[in-house]
CSV table of C-alpha atoms in Angstrom, one decimal:
chain,number,residue,atom,x,y,z
A,1,MET,CA,0.0,0.0,0.0
A,2,THR,CA,1.2,3.5,-0.8
A,3,ALA,CA,0.8,5.9,2.2
A,4,ILE,CA,1.8,9.1,0.4
A,5,GLU,CA,2.0,10.0,-3.3
A,6,CYS,CA,2.7,13.3,-5.0
A,7,ARG,CA,3.0,13.7,-8.7
A,8,ASP,CA,4.5,16.8,-10.4
A,9,ALA,CA,3.5,18.7,-7.3
A,10,ALA,CA,4.2,22.5,-7.0
A,11,VAL,CA,3.4,25.0,-4.2
A,12,ARG,CA,3.4,28.8,-4.5
A,13,ARG,CA,3.2,31.2,-1.5
A,14,GLY,CA,3.2,34.9,-1.7
A,15,GLY,CA,3.6,34.8,-5.4
A,16,ARG,CA,6.8,32.7,-5.1
A,17,THR,CA,7.2,29.1,-6.1
A,18,ILE,CA,8.6,27.2,-3.1
A,19,TRP,CA,9.1,23.9,-5.1
A,20,SER,CA,7.8,22.3,-8.2
A,21,GLY,CA,8.0,19.1,-10.2
A,22,VAL,CA,8.1,17.1,-7.0
A,23,ASP,CA,7.4,13.4,-7.2
A,24,ILE,CA,7.1,11.5,-4.0
A,25,THR,CA,6.0,7.9,-3.2
A,26,VAL,CA,6.2,6.6,0.4
A,27,ALA,CA,5.1,3.0,1.0
A,28,ALA,CA,3.2,2.0,4.1
A,29,GLY,CA,5.6,1.2,7.0
A,30,GLU,CA,8.5,3.3,5.6
A,31,PHE,CA,10.7,5.6,7.7
A,32,VAL,CA,11.6,8.7,5.6
A,33,ALA,CA,13.5,11.8,6.7
A,34,ILE,CA,12.7,15.2,5.1
A,35,LEU,CA,15.9,17.2,4.8
A,36,GLY,CA,17.0,20.5,3.2
A,37,PRO,CA,18.2,24.0,4.0
A,38,ASN,CA,16.2,26.7,5.7
A,39,GLY,CA,13.5,28.0,3.4
A,40,SER,CA,13.5,24.9,1.1
A,41,GLY,CA,9.9,24.1,1.9
A,42,LYS,CA,10.0,21.2,4.4
A,43,SER,CA,7.3,22.7,6.6
A,44,THR,CA,5.4,23.6,3.5
A,45,LEU,CA,5.3,20.0,2.4
A,46,VAL,CA,4.0,19.0,5.9
A,47,ASN,CA,1.2,21.5,5.5
A,48,VAL,CA,0.3,20.1,2.1
A,49,LEU,CA,0.1,16.6,3.4
A,50,LEU,CA,-2.1,17.7,6.3
A,51,GLY,CA,-4.4,19.4,3.9
A,52,LEU,CA,-3.6,22.9,5.2
A,53,LEU,CA,-2.1,24.2,2.0
A,54,PRO,CA,-3.3,23.5,-1.5
A,55,LEU,CA,-1.0,22.6,-4.4
A,56,ALA,CA,-0.6,25.1,-7.2
A,57,HIS,CA,0.0,22.2,-9.6
A,58,GLY,CA,0.0,18.4,-9.6
A,59,THR,CA,-1.6,15.9,-7.3
A,60,ALA,CA,-1.2,14.5,-3.8
A,61,THR,CA,-2.8,11.7,-1.9
A,62,VAL,CA,-2.4,10.7,1.7
A,63,LEU,CA,-3.6,7.3,2.9
A,64,GLY,CA,-5.5,6.9,-0.3
A,65,ALA,CA,-7.4,10.2,-0.3
A,66,GLN,CA,-7.0,13.9,-0.7
A,67,PRO,CA,-4.8,15.5,1.9
A,68,GLY,CA,-6.8,16.3,5.1
A,69,ALA,CA,-9.4,13.7,4.4
A,70,HIS,CA,-7.9,11.2,6.9
A,71,ASN,CA,-6.2,13.4,9.4
A,72,GLU,CA,-7.7,11.4,12.2
A,73,ARG,CA,-5.4,8.5,11.1
A,74,ILE,CA,-2.3,10.8,11.3
A,75,GLY,CA,-0.3,11.4,14.4
A,76,TYR,CA,1.4,14.8,14.1
A,77,LEU,CA,4.1,16.2,16.4
A,78,PRO,CA,4.8,19.9,15.6
A,79,GLN,CA,8.2,21.5,16.3
A,80,ARG,CA,9.3,20.8,19.8
A,81,ARG,CA,7.7,22.6,22.7
A,82,VAL,CA,9.7,23.5,25.7
A,83,PHE,CA,8.0,23.0,29.1
A,84,ASP,CA,9.0,25.3,31.9
A,85,GLU,CA,10.4,23.4,34.9
A,86,ASP,CA,7.5,24.7,37.0
A,87,THR,CA,4.9,23.1,34.7
A,88,ARG,CA,2.9,20.8,36.9
A,89,VAL,CA,0.8,18.9,34.3
A,90,ARG,CA,1.6,15.2,34.5
A,91,GLY,CA,3.3,13.5,31.6
A,92,ARG,CA,0.3,11.1,31.1
A,93,ASP,CA,-2.0,14.1,30.9
A,94,ILE,CA,0.1,15.5,28.1
A,95,VAL,CA,-0.4,12.1,26.4
A,96,ARG,CA,-4.1,12.3,27.0
A,97,LEU,CA,-4.3,15.5,25.0
A,98,GLY,CA,-3.7,13.4,21.9
A,99,LEU,CA,-7.2,11.9,22.6
A,100,ASP,CA,-9.2,14.8,24.0
A,101,GLY,CA,-7.2,18.0,23.3
A,102,ARG,CA,-10.1,19.5,21.4
A,103,ARG,CA,-12.5,19.3,24.4
A,104,TRP,CA,-13.0,22.3,26.7
A,105,GLY,CA,-12.4,21.8,30.4
A,106,VAL,CA,-11.3,18.7,32.3
A,107,PRO,CA,-13.1,15.4,32.7
A,108,LEU,CA,-15.3,15.0,35.8
A,109,PRO,CA,-13.6,12.2,37.7
A,110,LEU,CA,-16.6,10.7,39.5
A,111,ALA,CA,-18.9,10.9,36.5
A,112,THR,CA,-16.5,9.4,33.9
A,113,ARG,CA,-13.8,7.4,35.7
A,114,PHE,CA,-15.6,4.1,35.5
A,115,SER,CA,-17.3,4.5,32.1
A,116,ALA,CA,-16.5,2.2,29.2
A,117,ARG,CA,-15.2,5.2,27.3
A,118,ALA,CA,-12.9,6.2,30.2
A,119,ARG,CA,-11.5,2.6,30.5
A,120,ALA,CA,-10.9,2.5,26.7
A,121,GLU,CA,-9.1,5.8,26.9
A,122,ARG,CA,-6.9,4.7,29.8
A,123,ARG,CA,-5.9,1.6,27.8
A,124,LEU,CA,-4.9,3.8,24.8
A,125,ILE,CA,-2.9,6.2,27.0
A,126,ASP,CA,-1.2,3.4,28.9
A,127,GLY,CA,-0.4,1.6,25.6
A,128,ALA,CA,1.1,4.7,24.1
A,129,ILE,CA,3.2,5.4,27.2
A,130,ALA,CA,4.5,1.8,27.2
A,131,ARG,CA,5.2,2.0,23.5
A,132,VAL,CA,7.7,4.8,24.1
A,133,GLY,CA,9.2,3.4,27.3
A,134,ALA,CA,7.9,6.2,29.5
A,135,ASP,CA,6.1,4.2,32.2
A,136,VAL,CA,8.6,5.2,34.9
A,137,TYR,CA,8.2,9.0,34.6
A,138,ALA,CA,4.7,9.4,33.0
A,139,GLY,CA,3.3,10.2,36.4
A,140,ARG,CA,5.7,13.1,37.1
A,141,PRO,CA,5.0,16.7,36.2
A,142,ILE,CA,6.2,17.3,32.7
A,143,GLY,CA,8.5,20.2,33.9
A,144,GLU,CA,10.5,17.8,36.0
A,145,CYS,CA,11.2,15.4,33.1
A,146,SER,CA,14.4,15.7,31.0
A,147,GLY,CA,14.3,16.9,27.4
A,148,GLY,CA,14.5,13.3,26.1
A,149,GLU,CA,11.8,12.2,28.5
A,150,GLN,CA,9.6,15.1,27.4
A,151,GLN,CA,10.1,14.2,23.8
A,152,ARG,CA,9.1,10.6,24.4
A,153,LEU,CA,5.9,11.7,26.0
A,154,LEU,CA,5.1,14.0,23.1
A,155,ILE,CA,5.7,11.1,20.7
A,156,ALA,CA,3.3,9.1,22.8
A,157,GLN,CA,0.8,11.9,22.5
A,158,ALA,CA,1.1,11.6,18.7
A,159,LEU,CA,0.7,7.8,18.9
A,160,VAL,CA,-2.2,7.6,21.3
A,161,ARG,CA,-4.8,7.3,18.6
A,162,ARG,CA,-2.9,4.5,16.9
A,163,PRO,CA,-2.2,6.3,13.7
A,164,GLN,CA,-1.2,4.8,10.4
A,165,LEU,CA,1.0,7.8,9.5
A,166,LEU,CA,3.3,9.7,12.0
A,167,ILE,CA,4.6,13.1,11.0
A,168,LEU,CA,7.3,14.4,13.3
A,169,ASP,CA,8.6,18.0,12.7
A,170,GLU,CA,12.1,18.3,14.0
A,171,PRO,CA,11.7,16.0,17.0
A,172,LEU,CA,15.5,15.8,17.6
A,173,ASP,CA,15.9,19.6,17.9
A,174,GLY,CA,17.2,20.7,21.3
A,175,LEU,CA,18.3,17.2,22.3
A,176,ASP,CA,21.9,16.1,23.0
A,177,LEU,CA,23.4,13.5,20.7
A,178,PRO,CA,22.7,10.4,22.9
A,179,ASN,CA,19.0,11.4,23.1
A,180,GLN,CA,18.9,12.1,19.4
A,181,ALA,CA,20.1,8.6,18.7
A,182,ALA,CA,17.7,7.1,21.3
A,183,VAL,CA,14.6,8.9,19.8
A,184,ALA,CA,15.7,7.9,16.3
A,185,ALA,CA,15.9,4.3,17.4
A,186,LEU,CA,12.5,4.5,19.1
A,187,VAL,CA,10.9,5.9,16.0
A,188,GLN,CA,12.3,3.1,13.9
A,189,GLU,CA,11.1,0.5,16.4
A,190,ILE,CA,7.6,2.0,16.2
A,191,CYS,CA,7.8,2.0,12.4
A,192,ARG,CA,8.8,-1.6,12.3
A,193,GLU,CA,6.7,-3.2,15.1
A,194,GLN,CA,3.5,-1.2,14.5
A,195,GLY,CA,3.7,-0.8,10.7
A,196,VAL,CA,3.4,2.9,11.1
A,197,THR,CA,4.6,5.1,8.2
A,198,VAL,CA,7.0,7.8,9.5
A,199,LEU,CA,7.9,11.2,8.0
A,200,LEU,CA,10.5,13.0,10.1
A,201,VAL,CA,11.7,16.5,9.4
A,202,ALA,CA,15.3,16.9,10.6
A,203,HIS,CA,18.1,19.4,10.8
A,204,ASP,CA,20.8,16.7,10.5
A,205,VAL,CA,20.6,13.3,9.0
A,206,ASN,CA,23.6,11.8,10.9
A,207,PRO,CA,21.7,10.6,14.0
A,208,LEU,CA,19.1,9.0,11.7
A,209,LEU,CA,21.4,7.3,9.3
A,210,PRO,CA,21.4,3.8,11.0
A,211,TYR,CA,17.5,3.8,11.1
A,212,LEU,CA,16.2,5.4,7.9
A,213,ASP,CA,14.8,3.7,4.8
A,214,ARG,CA,15.0,6.7,2.6
A,215,VAL,CA,15.4,10.5,2.5
A,216,LEU,CA,13.6,13.3,0.7
A,217,TYR,CA,16.0,16.2,0.1
A,218,LEU,CA,14.5,19.6,-0.8
A,219,ALA,CA,16.7,22.3,-2.2
A,220,GLY,CA,16.7,24.8,-5.0
A,221,GLY,CA,12.9,24.4,-5.5
A,222,ARG,CA,13.3,20.7,-6.4
A,223,ALA,CA,13.4,17.4,-4.6
A,224,ALA,CA,15.4,14.1,-4.7
A,225,MET,CA,14.3,11.0,-3.0
A,226,GLY,CA,16.0,7.6,-2.4
A,227,PRO,CA,18.3,5.8,0.0
A,228,PRO,CA,20.7,8.2,1.9
A,229,ALA,CA,23.7,6.8,0.0
A,230,GLN,CA,22.1,7.7,-3.3
A,231,VAL,CA,20.7,11.1,-2.5
A,232,ILE,CA,23.3,12.7,-0.2
A,233,THR,CA,26.0,12.7,-2.8
A,234,SER,CA,28.0,15.5,-4.3
A,235,ALA,CA,26.4,14.9,-7.8
A,236,THR,CA,22.8,14.8,-6.6
A,237,LEU,CA,23.0,17.8,-4.2
A,238,SER,CA,25.0,19.9,-6.8
A,239,GLY,CA,22.1,19.2,-9.2
A,240,LEU,CA,19.5,20.3,-6.7
A,241,TYR,CA,21.3,23.4,-5.6
A,242,GLY,CA,22.5,24.4,-9.0
A,243,ALA,CA,25.9,25.0,-7.5
A,244,PRO,CA,29.0,22.9,-6.7
A,245,ILE,CA,28.3,20.9,-3.5
A,246,GLU,CA,30.7,18.5,-1.9
A,247,VAL,CA,29.6,15.7,0.5
A,248,LEU,CA,32.4,14.6,2.8
A,249,HIS,CA,32.5,11.3,4.8
A,250,THR,CA,34.2,11.5,8.1
A,251,SER,CA,36.2,8.6,9.6
A,252,ASP,CA,33.3,7.7,11.9
A,253,GLY,CA,30.7,7.6,9.2
A,254,ARG,CA,29.1,11.0,9.5
A,255,LEU,CA,28.2,13.1,6.4
A,256,VAL,CA,29.1,16.8,6.0
A,257,VAL,CA,27.7,19.0,3.2
A,258,VAL,CA,30.1,21.7,2.1
A,259,GLY,CA,29.3,24.6,-0.2
A,260,GLN,CA,25.6,25.2,0.5
A,261,PRO,CA,24.7,28.5,-1.1
A,262,GLU,CA,23.7,30.2,2.1
A,263,ALA,CA,25.4,31.7,5.1
A,264,PRO,CA,26.9,29.0,7.3
A,265,HIS,CA,25.4,28.6,10.8
A,266,GLN,CA,27.1,28.1,14.1
A,267,HIS,CA,24.9,25.7,16.1
A,268,GLY,CA,23.9,26.6,19.6
A,269,PRO,CA,23.5,24.5,22.8
A,270,ARG,CA,22.0,21.7,20.8
A,271,HIS,CA,25.4,20.4,19.7
A,272,GLY,CA,27.8,22.6,21.7
A,273,ALA,CA,30.2,25.3,20.7
A,274,GLY,CA,32.5,25.0,17.7
A,275,GLN,CA,30.3,22.5,15.8
A,276,GLY,CA,28.7,23.1,12.5
A,277,HIS,CA,26.9,21.6,9.5
A,278,GLY,CA,25.8,18.0,9.2
A,279,ALA,CA,24.0,16.8,6.1
A,280,GLY,CA,20.7,18.4,5.8
A,281,GLN,CA,21.3,21.3,8.2
A,282,GLY,CA,20.8,25.0,7.8
A,283,HIS,CA,17.6,25.9,9.7
A,284,GLY,CA,16.6,29.1,11.3
A,285,GLY,CA,17.3,29.7,15.0
A,286,ASP,CA,21.0,29.2,14.7
A,287,GLU,CA,23.5,32.1,14.9
A,288,HIS,CA,24.8,33.2,11.6
A,289,ARG,CA,28.5,33.5,11.2
A,290,HIS,CA,30.5,33.8,8.0
A,291,GLY,CA,33.4,31.6,7.0
A,292,PRO,CA,33.9,28.0,6.0
A,293,PRO,CA,31.5,25.3,7.2
A,294,HIS,CA,32.5,23.1,10.1
A,295,VAL,CA,32.4,19.4,10.6
A,296,LEU,CA,29.5,18.4,12.8
A,297,GLY,CA,30.6,16.8,16.1
């Protein structure tokens, strides 16, 4: 079964073409990363797939229908939220919002606690928490959980309705390298064991490389899709950017893209001082500094 298909797709915003001629096919159960520099249209693609933005040209189907028609079968995690350490809402209540976040107010404990619906919801919440390995800390206030623990609970929130398609927008942002790897491994496990199709927007492909099936790289208003080793190459990226691009392979297997036609970025606390571009990087929120790109640590 094909989970997502776009044919000759194009999007325009504010009179400007963001990308065009885009062909995408994602099979059910695939784990695909969406990569590209800032402004290349990654979030635009997510909005198209959720039915929030129409195509200017071409066609798109999601789970066999027009985008937006089956959003109840999609788990969506927007760009990472940061919870203040004083936030007292429990982790499991954050997960519950994936079920009833559209309702006003809070459930009436005595009126609903023992209803069939309440029991079914508890099973779904408990199952999602167990699926991400968050049982130990789900009862704590979310503000007391670490960044990695918070992100697992937010992924559980996206999973609580047992979706067929999971769209994660930069879920690794703000996490240290060990937690990035742990979240990437968790997402792959969900993909494989539950048969969930996963699209993950990322700054940097390196933490994902051991777990991905394919990548979709957006740049220069165009797209390339395939296994990482076929897409993240000097020839392919030079064609997308319309400029000479070099992809370097470090001794420990990381990929570094050199020559992106934009100002290099110095990454902040996410990776520590003195570290720079990994393949697919170049998003907003980083401090601009001119000079040669750096190898990602």
